[in-house]
PDB file of C-alpha atoms in Angstrom:
ATOM      1  CA  MET M   1     -43.242   1.677 -13.155  1.00 80.00           C
ATOM      2  CA  PHE M   2     -39.994   3.570 -12.574  1.00 81.00           C
ATOM      3  CA  LEU M   3     -40.416   3.232  -8.803  1.00 82.00           C
ATOM      4  CA  GLN M   4     -40.950  -0.519  -9.078  1.00 83.00           C
ATOM      5  CA  LEU M   5     -37.869  -0.866 -11.293  1.00 84.00           C
ATOM      6  CA  MET M   6     -35.784   0.984  -8.716  1.00 80.00           C
ATOM      7  CA  ILE M   7     -37.114  -1.288  -5.958  1.00 80.00           C
ATOM      8  CA  ILE M   8     -36.152  -4.330  -8.053  1.00 78.00           C
ATOM      9  CA  VAL M   9     -32.638  -2.947  -8.468  1.00 76.00           C
ATOM     10  CA  THR M  10     -32.140  -2.031  -4.810  1.00 72.00           C
ATOM     11  CA  GLY M  11     -34.541  -4.282  -2.905  1.00 68.00           C
ATOM     12  CA  ASN M  12     -35.298  -7.935  -2.309  1.00 64.00           C
ATOM     13  CA  TYR M  13     -39.049  -8.441  -2.565  1.00 68.00           C
ATOM     14  CA  ASN M  14     -39.228 -11.473  -4.853  1.00 67.00           C
ATOM     15  CA  PHE M  15     -41.767 -11.151  -7.715  1.00 76.00           C
ATOM     16  CA  PHE M  16     -43.971  -8.716  -5.752  1.00 79.00           C
ATOM     17  CA  ASN M  17     -42.724  -5.823  -7.885  1.00 82.00           C
ATOM     18  CA  LEU M  18     -43.276  -7.712 -11.153  1.00 84.00           C
ATOM     19  CA  LEU M  19     -46.908  -8.306 -10.189  1.00 86.00           C
ATOM     20  CA  THR M  20     -47.314  -4.622  -9.309  1.00 86.00           C
ATOM     21  CA  MET M  21     -45.864  -3.592 -12.684  1.00 87.00           C
ATOM     22  CA  THR M  22     -48.290  -5.937 -14.442  1.00 88.00           C
ATOM     23  CA  LEU M  23     -51.217  -4.264 -12.679  1.00 87.00           C
ATOM     24  CA  CYS M  24     -49.841  -0.813 -13.524  1.00 85.00           C
ATOM     25  CA  LEU M  25     -49.720  -1.682 -17.228  1.00 84.00           C
ATOM     26  CA  SER M  26     -53.496  -2.017 -17.255  1.00 83.00           C
ATOM     27  CA  LEU M  27     -53.753   1.652 -16.228  1.00 81.00           C
ATOM     28  CA  VAL M  28     -51.579   2.986 -19.041  1.00 80.00           C
ATOM     29  CA  ASP M  29     -53.379   4.736 -21.881  1.00 74.00           C
ATOM     30  CA  ASP M  30     -53.123   2.997 -25.266  1.00 71.00           C
ATOM     31  CA  ASP M  31     -51.604   6.063 -26.883  1.00 69.00           C
ATOM     32  CA  PHE M  32     -48.733   5.960 -24.391  1.00 67.00           C
ATOM     33  CA  LEU M  33     -47.596   2.482 -25.445  1.00 68.00           C
ATOM     34  CA  LEU M  34     -45.525   3.621 -28.435  1.00 64.00           C
ATOM     35  CA  GLY M  35     -48.494   4.149 -30.710  1.00 60.00           C
ATOM     36  CA  ILE M  36     -50.108   0.730 -30.345  1.00 52.00           C
ATOM     37  CA  GLN M  37     -53.467   2.214 -31.279  1.00 52.00           C
ATOM     38  CA  ARG M  38     -52.792   3.848 -34.643  1.00 55.00           C
ATOM     39  CA  ARG M  39     -54.991   6.599 -35.965  1.00 54.00           C
ATOM     40  CA  SER M  40     -55.712   6.957 -39.630  1.00 51.00           C
ATOM     41  CA  GLY M  41     -54.420  10.091 -41.346  1.00 54.00           C
ATOM     42  CA  LYS M  42     -51.838  12.609 -40.253  1.00 58.00           C
ATOM     43  CA  PRO M  43     -52.190  14.050 -36.755  1.00 61.00           C
ATOM     44  CA  GLY M  44     -53.136  17.711 -36.533  1.00 70.00           C
ATOM     45  CA  LYS M  45     -50.751  20.419 -35.423  1.00 79.00           C
ATOM     46  CA  LEU M  46     -52.549  20.855 -32.119  1.00 79.00           C
ATOM     47  CA  ARG M  47     -52.280  17.144 -31.300  1.00 80.00           C
ATOM     48  CA  THR M  48     -48.621  17.100 -32.334  1.00 84.00           C
ATOM     49  CA  LEU M  49     -47.854  20.064 -30.083  1.00 88.00           C
ATOM     50  CA  ALA M  50     -49.744  18.413 -27.233  1.00 84.00           C
ATOM     51  CA  ASN M  51     -47.721  15.205 -27.640  1.00 84.00           C
ATOM     52  CA  VAL M  52     -44.439  17.123 -27.719  1.00 90.00           C
ATOM     53  CA  ALA M  53     -45.441  19.114 -24.634  1.00 92.00           C
ATOM     54  CA  ALA M  54     -46.489  15.962 -22.761  1.00 88.00           C
ATOM     55  CA  ARG M  55     -43.224  14.174 -23.546  1.00 91.00           C
ATOM     56  CA  THR M  56     -41.193  17.256 -22.627  1.00 95.00           C
ATOM     57  CA  ILE M  57     -42.958  17.583 -19.285  1.00 94.00           C
ATOM     58  CA  ALA M  58     -42.508  13.860 -18.581  1.00 91.00           C
ATOM     59  CA  LEU M  59     -38.786  14.089 -19.398  1.00 94.00           C
ATOM     60  CA  ALA M  60     -38.426  17.150 -17.150  1.00 96.00           C
ATOM     61  CA  VAL M  61     -40.146  15.317 -14.290  1.00 93.00           C
ATOM     62  CA  TYR M  62     -37.859  12.287 -14.684  1.00 91.00           C
ATOM     63  CA  CYS M  63     -34.767  14.492 -14.772  1.00 95.00           C
ATOM     64  CA  GLY M  64     -35.981  16.378 -11.702  1.00 94.00           C
ATOM     65  CA  LEU M  65     -36.579  13.145  -9.808  1.00 91.00           C
ATOM     66  CA  PHE M  66     -33.133  11.856 -10.733  1.00 92.00           C
ATOM     67  CA  TYR M  67     -31.426  15.104  -9.747  1.00 94.00           C
ATOM     68  CA  GLY M  68     -33.380  15.351  -6.490  1.00 92.00           C
ATOM     69  CA  THR M  69     -32.537  11.758  -5.567  1.00 90.00           C
ATOM     70  CA  VAL M  70     -28.824  12.333  -6.163  1.00 91.00           C
ATOM     71  CA  LYS M  71     -28.795  15.577  -4.151  1.00 91.00           C
ATOM     72  CA  LEU M  72     -31.024  14.527  -1.260  1.00 91.00           C
ATOM     73  CA  PHE M  73     -29.344  11.159  -0.733  1.00 90.00           C
ATOM     74  CA  HIS M  74     -25.786  12.196  -1.707  1.00 91.00           C
ATOM     75  CA  LEU M  75     -25.366   9.357  -4.197  1.00 90.00           C
ATOM     76  CA  ARG M  76     -21.809   8.832  -5.392  1.00 89.00           C
ATOM     77  CA  PHE M  77     -19.543   6.159  -6.824  1.00 89.00           C
ATOM     78  CA  ASP M  78     -16.140   5.380  -5.345  1.00 87.00           C
ATOM     79  CA  ASN M  79     -13.059   4.311  -7.273  1.00 88.00           C
ATOM     80  CA  ASN M  80     -14.322   0.714  -7.383  1.00 85.00           C
ATOM     81  CA  TRP M  81     -17.693   1.832  -8.818  1.00 85.00           C
ATOM     82  CA  ALA M  82     -19.472   0.925  -5.590  1.00 84.00           C
ATOM     83  CA  LEU M  83     -22.505   3.116  -4.969  1.00 83.00           C
ATOM     84  CA  HIS M  84     -22.631   4.995  -1.666  1.00 88.00           C
ATOM     85  CA  SER M  85     -25.465   7.076  -0.243  1.00 87.00           C
ATOM     86  CA  LYS M  86     -26.171   9.250   2.780  1.00 90.00           C
ATOM     87  CA  ILE M  87     -29.406  10.964   3.757  1.00 90.00           C
ATOM     88  CA  GLY M  88     -28.942  14.683   3.236  1.00 89.00           C
ATOM     89  CA  PHE M  89     -31.899  15.978   5.253  1.00 90.00           C
ATOM     90  CA  THR M  90     -33.081  15.797   8.838  1.00 91.00           C
ATOM     91  CA  SER M  91     -36.367  14.542  10.246  1.00 88.00           C
ATOM     92  CA  ALA M  92     -37.369  18.122  11.066  1.00 90.00           C
ATOM     93  CA  LYS M  93     -36.814  19.224   7.463  1.00 91.00           C
ATOM     94  CA  LEU M  94     -38.865  16.282   6.196  1.00 89.00           C
ATOM     95  CA  ASN M  95     -41.765  17.162   8.499  1.00 88.00           C
ATOM     96  CA  GLN M  96     -41.534  20.797   7.409  1.00 91.00           C
ATOM     97  CA  PHE M  97     -41.683  19.751   3.755  1.00 90.00           C
ATOM     98  CA  LEU M  98     -44.683  17.497   4.380  1.00 88.00           C
ATOM     99  CA  GLY M  99     -46.467  20.317   6.188  1.00 89.00           C
ATOM    100  CA  SER M 100     -46.072  22.537   3.119  1.00 91.00           C
ATOM    101  CA  ALA M 101     -46.610  19.915   0.412  1.00 91.00           C
ATOM    102  CA  MET M 102     -49.562  17.913   1.741  1.00 90.00           C
ATOM    103  CA  PRO M 103     -52.203  20.693   1.503  1.00 90.00           C
ATOM    104  CA  ILE M 104     -51.038  21.514  -2.029  1.00 93.00           C
ATOM    105  CA  LEU M 105     -51.208  17.864  -3.093  1.00 91.00           C
ATOM    106  CA  MET M 106     -54.679  17.541  -1.567  1.00 92.00           C
ATOM    107  CA  TRP M 107     -56.048  20.520  -3.511  1.00 93.00           C
ATOM    108  CA  VAL M 108     -54.360  19.390  -6.733  1.00 94.00           C
ATOM    109  CA  ALA M 109     -55.972  15.960  -6.360  1.00 94.00           C
ATOM    110  CA  ALA M 110     -59.358  17.557  -5.622  1.00 95.00           C
ATOM    111  CA  ALA M 111     -59.057  19.807  -8.683  1.00 96.00           C
ATOM    112  CA  SER M 112     -58.149  16.820 -10.859  1.00 95.00           C
ATOM    113  CA  LEU M 113     -61.169  14.875  -9.597  1.00 96.00           C
ATOM    114  CA  ALA M 114     -63.476  17.842 -10.183  1.00 96.00           C
ATOM    115  CA  PHE M 115     -62.106  18.297 -13.705  1.00 96.00           C
ATOM    116  CA  HIS M 116     -62.764  14.677 -14.667  1.00 94.00           C
ATOM    117  CA  ILE M 117     -66.281  14.808 -13.230  1.00 96.00           C
ATOM    118  CA  LEU M 118     -67.052  17.968 -15.209  1.00 96.00           C
ATOM    119  CA  VAL M 119     -65.666  16.372 -18.380  1.00 94.00           C
ATOM    120  CA  SER M 120     -67.928  13.365 -17.783  1.00 94.00           C
ATOM    121  CA  PHE M 121     -70.944  15.662 -17.434  1.00 94.00           C
ATOM    122  CA  TYR M 122     -70.000  17.432 -20.651  1.00 94.00           C
ATOM    123  CA  ARG M 123     -69.744  14.149 -22.541  1.00 93.00           C
ATOM    124  CA  SER M 124     -73.070  12.987 -21.121  1.00 93.00           C
ATOM    125  CA  LEU M 125     -74.847  16.132 -22.287  1.00 92.00           C
ATOM    126  CA  VAL M 126     -73.079  16.699 -25.610  1.00 91.00           C
ATOM    127  CA  ASN M 127     -71.821  13.387 -26.983  1.00 89.00           C
ATOM    128  CA  GLU M 128     -74.835  11.224 -26.140  1.00 89.00           C
ATOM    129  CA  LYS M 129     -77.565  11.010 -28.785  1.00 88.00           C
ATOM    130  CA  GLY M 130     -81.194  11.256 -27.771  1.00 89.00           C
ATOM    131  CA  VAL M 131     -82.882  12.685 -24.684  1.00 90.00           C
ATOM    132  CA  LEU M 132     -83.260   9.344 -22.898  1.00 92.00           C
ATOM    133  CA  SER M 133     -79.614   8.465 -23.458  1.00 92.00           C
ATOM    134  CA  LYS M 134     -78.546  11.860 -22.113  1.00 92.00           C
ATOM    135  CA  ILE M 135     -80.682  11.380 -18.990  1.00 94.00           C
ATOM    136  CA  PHE M 136     -79.329   7.906 -18.198  1.00 94.00           C
ATOM    137  CA  SER M 137     -75.757   8.976 -18.897  1.00 94.00           C
ATOM    138  CA  THR M 138     -76.111  12.036 -16.662  1.00 95.00           C
ATOM    139  CA  LEU M 139     -77.642   9.978 -13.847  1.00 96.00           C
ATOM    140  CA  GLY M 140     -74.797   7.483 -14.112  1.00 95.00           C
ATOM    141  CA  THR M 141     -72.282  10.311 -13.968  1.00 95.00           C
ATOM    142  CA  ILE M 142     -73.975  11.738 -10.863  1.00 96.00           C
ATOM    143  CA  ILE M 143     -73.904   8.360  -9.096  1.00 96.00           C
ATOM    144  CA  MET M 144     -70.302   7.545 -10.017  1.00 96.00           C
ATOM    145  CA  GLY M 145     -69.148  11.116  -9.339  1.00 96.00           C
ATOM    146  CA  THR M 146     -70.744  11.097  -5.894  1.00 96.00           C
ATOM    147  CA  ALA M 147     -69.100   7.764  -5.076  1.00 96.00           C
ATOM    148  CA  ALA M 148     -65.720   9.052  -6.286  1.00 95.00           C
ATOM    149  CA  VAL M 149     -65.986  12.213  -4.168  1.00 96.00           C
ATOM    150  CA  TRP M 150     -66.985  10.160  -1.125  1.00 96.00           C
ATOM    151  CA  VAL M 151     -64.057   7.739  -1.519  1.00 95.00           C
ATOM    152  CA  PHE M 152     -61.721  10.688  -2.048  1.00 95.00           C
ATOM    153  CA  CYS M 153     -62.952  12.303   1.172  1.00 94.00           C
ATOM    154  CA  ILE M 154     -62.532   9.222   3.354  1.00 94.00           C
ATOM    155  CA  SER M 155     -59.074   8.589   1.861  1.00 93.00           C
ATOM    156  CA  LEU M 156     -57.953  11.957   3.257  1.00 92.00           C
ATOM    157  CA  VAL M 157     -58.038  10.524   6.796  1.00 91.00           C
ATOM    158  CA  PRO M 158     -55.194   7.995   6.341  1.00 89.00           C
ATOM    159  CA  LEU M 159     -53.380  10.411   4.032  1.00 88.00           C
ATOM    160  CA  SER M 160     -53.435  13.172   6.646  1.00 87.00           C
ATOM    161  CA  GLN M 161     -51.495  10.953   9.053  1.00 84.00           C
ATOM    162  CA  LEU M 162     -48.371  12.135   7.260  1.00 83.00           C
ATOM    163  CA  ASP M 163     -48.865  15.657   8.620  1.00 84.00           C
ATOM    164  CA  ALA M 164     -50.322  16.476  12.042  1.00 82.00           C
ATOM    165  CA  GLY M 165     -51.427  19.961  10.988  1.00 84.00           C
ATOM    166  CA  MET M 166     -53.426  18.674   8.049  1.00 84.00           C
ATOM    167  CA  ASN M 167     -54.895  15.921  10.215  1.00 83.00           C
ATOM    168  CA  ARG M 168     -56.302  18.449  12.690  1.00 86.00           C
ATOM    169  CA  LYS M 169     -57.922  20.529   9.926  1.00 87.00           C
ATOM    170  CA  LEU M 170     -60.005  17.690   8.482  1.00 89.00           C
ATOM    171  CA  TRP M 171     -63.774  18.073   8.640  1.00 90.00           C
ATOM    172  CA  PRO M 172     -65.132  15.917  11.539  1.00 91.00           C
ATOM    173  CA  THR M 173     -67.836  14.471   9.279  1.00 94.00           C
ATOM    174  CA  ILE M 174     -65.140  13.013   7.019  1.00 93.00           C
ATOM    175  CA  ARG M 175     -63.596  11.273  10.033  1.00 91.00           C
ATOM    176  CA  THR M 176     -66.996   9.840  10.933  1.00 93.00           C
ATOM    177  CA  TRP M 177     -67.445   8.465   7.400  1.00 93.00           C
ATOM    178  CA  HIS M 178     -63.985   6.927   7.478  1.00 92.00           C
ATOM    179  CA  TYR M 179     -64.367   5.243  10.870  1.00 92.00           C
ATOM    180  CA  LYS M 180     -67.754   3.760   9.926  1.00 93.00           C
ATOM    181  CA  VAL M 181     -66.349   2.004   6.843  1.00 91.00           C
ATOM    182  CA  GLU M 182     -62.879   1.302   8.251  1.00 89.00           C
ATOM    183  CA  PRO M 183     -63.674  -2.412   8.911  1.00 88.00           C
ATOM    184  CA  PHE M 184     -64.244  -2.844   5.153  1.00 89.00           C
ATOM    185  CA  HIS M 185     -60.752  -1.475   4.284  1.00 84.00           C
ATOM    186  CA  LEU M 186     -62.022   0.740   1.472  1.00 86.00           C
ATOM    187  CA  THR M 187     -59.047   3.028   2.077  1.00 84.00           C
ATOM    188  CA  SER M 188     -55.789   2.273   3.841  1.00 78.00           C
ATOM    189  CA  PRO M 189     -52.616   4.183   4.689  1.00 73.00           C
ATOM    190  CA  TYR M 190     -49.583   3.394   2.578  1.00 65.00           C
ATOM    191  CA  GLY M 191     -46.892   1.249   4.112  1.00 63.00           C
ATOM    192  CA  LEU M 192     -45.238  -1.944   2.964  1.00 58.00           C
ATOM    193  CA  PHE M 193     -44.472  -2.934   6.549  1.00 58.00           C
ATOM    194  CA  ARG M 194     -47.315  -1.628   8.698  1.00 57.00           C
ATOM    195  CA  ARG M 195     -46.147  -3.691  11.675  1.00 61.00           C
ATOM    196  CA  MET M 196     -42.469  -4.299  12.306  1.00 59.00           C
ATOM    197  CA  THR M 197     -41.517  -7.801  13.383  1.00 62.00           C
ATOM    198  CA  GLY M 198     -38.342  -9.034  14.965  1.00 61.00           C
ATOM    199  CA  VAL M 199     -37.846  -6.011  17.204  1.00 62.00           C
ATOM    200  CA  GLY M 200     -35.509  -7.119  19.987  1.00 65.00           C
ATOM    201  CA  GLY M 201     -34.772 -10.420  18.274  1.00 65.00           C
ATOM    202  CA  ARG M 202     -36.860 -13.004  16.481  1.00 66.00           C
ATOM    203  CA  PRO M 203     -37.447 -16.716  17.038  1.00 72.00           C
ATOM    204  CA  GLU M 204     -35.389 -18.942  14.742  1.00 76.00           C
ATOM    205  CA  LEU M 205     -36.182 -22.463  13.605  1.00 80.00           C
ATOM    206  CA  VAL M 206     -33.045 -24.579  13.962  1.00 84.00           C
ATOM    207  CA  LEU M 207     -32.793 -28.045  12.395  1.00 88.00           C
ATOM    208  CA  GLU M 208     -30.191 -30.495  13.680  1.00 92.00           C
ATOM    209  CA  GLY M 209     -29.105 -33.790  12.227  1.00 91.00           C
ATOM    210  CA  SER M 210     -26.863 -36.692  13.122  1.00 91.00           C
ATOM    211  CA  ASP M 211     -25.625 -39.936  11.580  1.00 89.00           C
ATOM    212  CA  ASP M 212     -26.106 -41.630  14.949  1.00 87.00           C
ATOM    213  CA  PRO M 213     -29.232 -41.493  17.159  1.00 87.00           C
ATOM    214  CA  ASN M 214     -26.974 -40.874  20.151  1.00 86.00           C
ATOM    215  CA  GLY M 215     -25.270 -37.885  18.546  1.00 83.00           C
ATOM    216  CA  PRO M 216     -23.410 -35.735  18.199  1.00 90.00           C
ATOM    217  CA  TRP M 217     -26.093 -33.502  16.698  1.00 92.00           C
ATOM    218  CA  VAL M 218     -25.043 -30.669  14.412  1.00 92.00           C
ATOM    219  CA  GLU M 219     -27.027 -27.750  13.054  1.00 88.00           C
ATOM    220  CA  LEU M 220     -28.134 -28.085   9.437  1.00 87.00           C
ATOM    221  CA  PRO M 221     -27.608 -24.790   7.605  1.00 80.00           C
ATOM    222  CA  PHE M 222     -30.247 -23.575   5.165  1.00 79.00           C
ATOM    223  CA  LEU M 223     -28.771 -22.971   1.735  1.00 76.00           C
ATOM    224  CA  TYR M 224     -30.570 -19.662   1.103  1.00 74.00           C
ATOM    225  CA  LYS M 225     -31.247 -18.532   4.667  1.00 74.00           C
ATOM    226  CA  PRO M 226     -29.711 -15.137   5.496  1.00 71.00           C
ATOM    227  CA  GLY M 227     -27.445 -15.192   8.487  1.00 70.00           C
ATOM    228  CA  ASP M 228     -23.751 -15.124   7.651  1.00 72.00           C
ATOM    229  CA  VAL M 229     -22.888 -11.436   7.329  1.00 74.00           C
ATOM    230  CA  ASN M 230     -19.627 -12.309   5.563  1.00 80.00           C
ATOM    231  CA  ARG M 231     -21.408 -14.077   2.678  1.00 76.00           C
ATOM    232  CA  SER M 232     -23.199 -12.234  -0.099  1.00 75.00           C
ATOM    233  CA  PRO M 233     -26.768 -13.513  -0.593  1.00 70.00           C
ATOM    234  CA  PRO M 234     -27.126 -15.856  -3.595  1.00 70.00           C
ATOM    235  CA  PHE M 235     -29.632 -15.293  -6.396  1.00 68.00           C
ATOM    236  CA  ILE M 236     -32.633 -17.627  -6.334  1.00 66.00           C
ATOM    237  CA  ILE M 237     -34.747 -16.111  -9.117  1.00 63.00           C
ATOM    238  CA  PRO M 238     -34.639 -12.678 -10.766  1.00 59.00           C
ATOM    239  CA  THR M 239     -35.222  -9.865  -8.224  1.00 53.00           C
ATOM    240  CA  SER M 240     -34.926 -12.288  -5.304  1.00 55.00           C
ATOM    241  CA  LEU M 241     -31.908 -12.931  -3.121  1.00 52.00           C
ATOM    242  CA  GLY M 242     -31.442 -15.631  -0.557  1.00 50.00           C
TER     243      GLY M 242
END
């Protein structure tokens, strides 16, 4: 949500970000939404400590992201309160960071997936009542867990494109799985603009009009078409500039 808000502030992607935020809201736990789902009775000390710890960690992460953004991109305001930025790292440093961070992120994600699968098995064996219910619940967990592990494995192929070293270390069988289901787009690499257009110029549609069939013909400017670099883009709707 925070990322989408920052894109709205700095970008020009129309209501794309609002739609993304709407989808993200469906993933938020009910307890996170300011206590929408109220529990009866006073919360226990353990739950209170867990809530305080979770909020403290979240605040620390937000502060770290803010501080890192300011330092890495040299954000500053001038005397007219105009925001200026400059990238404070090189391409080599970025590749070095990715080479160190990607394996760690991969193992953290794998550990998180394994933890949730084990929790599901525990609930199937302990929380379910009756032998038949336990059997069906366990079988469902096995099927869904296997599917989740398989999707996680094939998603490592596009993810590993960020780091050449990690890409070379992937198990060949995982590559085979990925390439066989690639036409179905079950997993895709991240990228808002996967193919850049307009490189070396782009074709422009020019409309001309005249009060007389014999001319002279003059170009009709589009009201919200970007072009004049000396004119600030006008607002069309919230989060969208012309």
